[in-house]
Amino acid sequence: MNVNDWYLFQGVGNVIVFQRVVGPRVMGLKPDEAAIEAAMPKARAAFAELARLLGDKPFFAGDALSLADLLVAPQLAFFTATPEWTELGAPHANLAGWLARMEARPSLKATTWERVSEMAKAA
């Protein structure tokens, strides 16, 4: 979970995902390519470490779903909507397979942009 909090989100997801997904979709912003490029070295390290930690286990903590899985899954799901996923996530077959299993879960299926938009309008 610390890898997510201190490395995947801080300086990676909050830059790349914001620039590629959130900013354009929510605020109509154009991606800052220089900011994305500056975040890539840290992104490569974070993805490599996640792949190492997952190894050949079905979940980050072993055979059972854990908070680590539930924390990392949405972060990685956002990355699949970026061109950087091809370099960062796709080469790590264990992460790609794990994410596919996580995204098949009903809780992740229910968490879509459309659903979030509906909840925001209702608030």
Tab-separated table of C-alpha atoms in Angstrom:
chain	number	residue	atom	x	y	z
A	1	MET	CA	0.000	0.000	0.000
A	2	ASN	CA	2.915	2.329	0.642
A	3	VAL	CA	4.128	1.842	-2.933
A	4	ASN	CA	0.735	3.122	-4.086
A	5	ASP	CA	0.635	6.049	-1.684
A	6	TRP	CA	4.204	7.283	-1.989
A	7	TYR	CA	5.283	6.229	-5.470
A	8	LEU	CA	2.406	5.264	-7.758
A	9	PHE	CA	0.074	8.110	-6.842
A	10	GLN	CA	2.525	10.816	-5.729
A	11	GLY	CA	4.321	12.112	-8.779
A	12	VAL	CA	3.062	9.419	-11.162
A	13	GLY	CA	-0.717	8.924	-11.134
A	14	ASN	CA	-1.428	12.430	-9.946
A	15	VAL	CA	0.603	13.694	-12.891
A	16	ILE	CA	0.105	11.238	-15.771
A	17	VAL	CA	-3.488	10.232	-15.038
A	18	PHE	CA	-4.450	13.802	-14.283
A	19	GLN	CA	-2.819	15.106	-17.462
A	20	ARG	CA	-4.202	12.353	-19.703
A	21	VAL	CA	-7.582	11.479	-18.182
A	22	VAL	CA	-8.940	13.683	-15.402
A	23	GLY	CA	-7.851	17.130	-16.609
A	24	PRO	CA	-9.061	16.684	-20.187
A	25	ARG	CA	-12.273	14.898	-19.258
A	26	VAL	CA	-13.347	16.933	-16.257
A	27	MET	CA	-11.756	20.326	-16.889
A	28	GLY	CA	-11.178	20.404	-20.644
A	29	LEU	CA	-7.408	20.792	-20.201
A	30	LYS	CA	-4.778	19.784	-22.710
A	31	PRO	CA	-2.121	17.365	-21.423
A	32	ASP	CA	1.202	18.848	-20.350
A	33	GLU	CA	3.603	16.559	-22.225
A	34	ALA	CA	6.652	17.872	-20.345
A	35	ALA	CA	5.058	17.034	-16.988
A	36	ILE	CA	4.163	13.555	-18.235
A	37	GLU	CA	7.683	12.935	-19.520
A	38	ALA	CA	9.164	14.132	-16.219
A	39	ALA	CA	6.968	11.633	-14.328
A	40	MET	CA	7.929	8.644	-16.485
A	41	PRO	CA	11.142	7.593	-14.674
A	42	LYS	CA	9.266	7.369	-11.373
A	43	ALA	CA	6.393	5.615	-13.163
A	44	ARG	CA	8.714	2.971	-14.605
A	45	ALA	CA	10.149	2.299	-11.151
A	46	ALA	CA	6.713	2.121	-9.493
A	47	PHE	CA	5.296	-0.280	-12.079
A	48	ALA	CA	8.388	-2.490	-11.918
A	49	GLU	CA	8.109	-2.647	-8.130
A	50	LEU	CA	4.402	-3.478	-8.253
A	51	ALA	CA	5.108	-6.259	-10.743
A	52	ARG	CA	7.866	-7.575	-8.478
A	53	LEU	CA	5.670	-7.455	-5.378
A	54	LEU	CA	2.799	-9.216	-7.131
A	55	GLY	CA	5.058	-11.866	-8.609
A	56	ASP	CA	3.070	-14.954	-9.497
A	57	LYS	CA	0.561	-14.556	-6.669
A	58	PRO	CA	-3.118	-13.991	-7.490
A	59	PHE	CA	-3.246	-10.966	-5.164
A	60	PHE	CA	-0.677	-8.622	-3.642
A	61	ALA	CA	-0.938	-10.205	-0.192
A	62	GLY	CA	-1.052	-13.780	-1.457
A	63	ASP	CA	-4.079	-15.943	-2.147
A	64	ALA	CA	-6.733	-13.558	-0.826
A	65	LEU	CA	-7.940	-10.126	-1.862
A	66	SER	CA	-6.534	-7.374	0.361
A	67	LEU	CA	-6.740	-3.630	0.822
A	68	ALA	CA	-3.586	-3.342	-1.276
A	69	ASP	CA	-5.416	-4.821	-4.269
A	70	LEU	CA	-8.405	-2.550	-3.770
A	71	LEU	CA	-6.153	0.495	-3.476
A	72	VAL	CA	-3.953	-0.219	-6.496
A	73	ALA	CA	-6.640	-1.465	-8.912
A	74	PRO	CA	-8.318	1.890	-9.606
A	75	GLN	CA	-4.933	3.544	-10.058
A	76	LEU	CA	-3.840	1.021	-12.664
A	77	ALA	CA	-7.270	1.041	-14.309
A	78	PHE	CA	-6.847	4.765	-14.967
A	79	PHE	CA	-3.482	4.088	-16.600
A	80	THR	CA	-5.095	1.779	-19.152
A	81	ALA	CA	-6.754	4.897	-20.583
A	82	THR	CA	-3.362	6.475	-21.283
A	83	PRO	CA	-0.835	5.780	-24.030
A	84	GLU	CA	1.743	5.268	-21.269
A	85	TRP	CA	0.037	1.989	-20.300
A	86	THR	CA	1.694	0.347	-23.309
A	87	GLU	CA	5.121	1.003	-21.797
A	88	LEU	CA	4.293	0.857	-18.098
A	89	GLY	CA	1.713	-1.833	-17.518
A	90	ALA	CA	1.263	-3.995	-20.571
A	91	PRO	CA	4.820	-5.431	-20.527
A	92	HIS	CA	4.236	-6.744	-17.008
A	93	ALA	CA	1.976	-9.697	-17.825
A	94	ASN	CA	1.345	-10.366	-14.148
A	95	LEU	CA	0.014	-6.825	-13.594
A	96	ALA	CA	-2.105	-6.907	-16.742
A	97	GLY	CA	-3.607	-10.279	-15.764
A	98	TRP	CA	-4.180	-9.173	-12.192
A	99	LEU	CA	-5.890	-5.980	-13.359
A	100	ALA	CA	-8.164	-7.949	-15.690
A	101	ARG	CA	-9.213	-10.139	-12.738
A	102	MET	CA	-9.753	-7.090	-10.541
A	103	GLU	CA	-11.796	-5.291	-13.219
A	104	ALA	CA	-14.040	-8.361	-13.501
A	105	ARG	CA	-15.107	-7.863	-9.881
A	106	PRO	CA	-18.596	-6.328	-9.472
A	107	SER	CA	-17.272	-3.469	-7.335
A	108	LEU	CA	-14.886	-2.303	-10.025
A	109	LYS	CA	-17.441	-2.850	-12.786
A	110	ALA	CA	-19.788	-0.532	-10.881
A	111	THR	CA	-17.185	2.227	-10.676
A	112	THR	CA	-17.374	3.909	-14.068
A	113	TRP	CA	-17.107	7.499	-15.291
A	114	GLU	CA	-20.818	7.413	-16.007
A	115	ARG	CA	-21.630	6.238	-12.497
A	116	VAL	CA	-19.360	8.832	-10.919
A	117	SER	CA	-20.979	11.534	-13.086
A	118	GLU	CA	-24.447	10.431	-11.969
A	119	MET	CA	-23.392	10.537	-8.319
A	120	ALA	CA	-21.886	14.021	-8.778
A	121	LYS	CA	-25.089	15.327	-10.372
A	122	ALA	CA	-27.180	13.878	-7.542
A	123	ALA	CA	-25.022	15.520	-4.868
